[in-house]
Amino acid sequence: MKVAVYYNNHDVRIEDRPIPKPKQGEILVKTKACGVCVADTMEWYLSPRAPLTLGHEPTGIIEKVGSGVTQFKRGGRVAVHHHVPCLICEHCRRGNFTMCSLFRKTHIHPGGFSEYFIASEIHVERDTHLLPDHVSFEAGTLIEPLACVIHAIKKAGIKAGDSVVLIGTGTMGLMFIQSLIYWGVRKLIVYEMLDWRRKKAREFGAGTVLTPLKDSQEEAARLQDLLKLNGADKVIIAAKDISAINLGLRLANKGGTVLFFATPHPDEFIKIYPSHLFFNEITITSTYSADHLDTRMALDLIAKGDVSAEKLITHRYPLENLSDAILQTDSRRESLKCIVKFD
Ligand SMILES: [Zn+2]
Ligand SMILES: [Zn+2]
């Protein structure tokens, strides 16, 4: 089988390896599609661990099942989530599944950018999903990223009737727009620097889409005017620029919550004015990844059409061109989701 091995964003090599055999409790999946995530473009995070096989948003057809697998059969169309929790540690007992130490250690093997992959027994047991017939393999690649969006919405405590500011409308931002509408938010104000993405934000249902003003104080005043409130109940920052984070911190109402969703470079930092947080009871929070409850809801929203997954996919690549897909994802040039398609 062909496997893509990542060294850096410009250097991805195709290797030939034997197709693995599923052991007890495992399944072997023939990959049909796999999404390219922004996390697959973060060289500072990936290169020190290279060579490695990426791809954590895969869908495919079950080719073989190991002994003891009863809930899935050969031929099943599935999406597999790459991280699974132990369900019994301190973090899991508190519902913080993404903080479980097993969660980060679990992976599909060798990864989604491979013609076949193995899902382990606990992957099969806890976070492997049959795709309904009308959900395509392509649409299924959006389950994991949408699950991350759902995880963030829950963590921010967003409720029906809230006013929400969203900063950044890449693929994740556009899924936030659709999910927040599903959640019943009362007012949604969206900020985006790029023209093309502002247009997309409107297409995906955002009513008010703004280019942020240079001066964040002036922006806060404009927002107050729009909301007839001192700021938004919840602010989601889905852009990795420090300027976006600084703006977001200005736009929360008293008692509001600001959620950091995108990951800046680890050397970047922000200034915080604790007195502002104190007197206004502002909560700052963030989310990493998504758990097995979020993936179930994500599949549901895609299956029912509350989130239109296929419309988010703008570029499709063969495995051999994975490096191009990574560079396209990183460039933000008129593209949303890039995926790798297999025959
Ligand atoms: Zn991802
Ligand atoms: Zn655990």
Short mmCIF file of C-alpha atoms and ligand atoms in Angstrom, two decimals, residues 84-93 96-97 99-103, ligand 2:
data_model
loop_
_atom_site.label_atom_id
_atom_site.label_comp_id
_atom_site.label_asym_id
_atom_site.label_seq_id
_atom_site.Cartn_x
_atom_site.Cartn_y
_atom_site.Cartn_z
CA VAL A 84 -9.95 7.93 22.16
CA PRO A 85 -10.11 8.36 25.94
CA CYS A 86 -9.61 5.67 28.60
CA LEU A 87 -12.95 6.60 30.28
CA ILE A 88 -11.64 5.81 33.81
CA CYS A 89 -8.85 8.29 34.67
CA GLU A 90 -9.34 11.43 36.79
CA HIS A 91 -9.85 13.61 33.68
CA CYS A 92 -12.29 11.19 32.08
CA ARG A 93 -14.28 10.88 35.30
CA ASN A 96 -12.46 16.20 30.38
CA PHE A 97 -11.87 13.40 27.89
CA MET A 99 -7.14 15.83 28.66
CA CYS A 100 -6.88 12.06 29.20
CA SER A 101 -3.28 10.90 28.77
CA LEU A 102 -4.39 7.92 26.69
CA PHE A 103 -6.35 10.27 24.41
ZN ZN B 2 -8.84 8.98 30.68
#
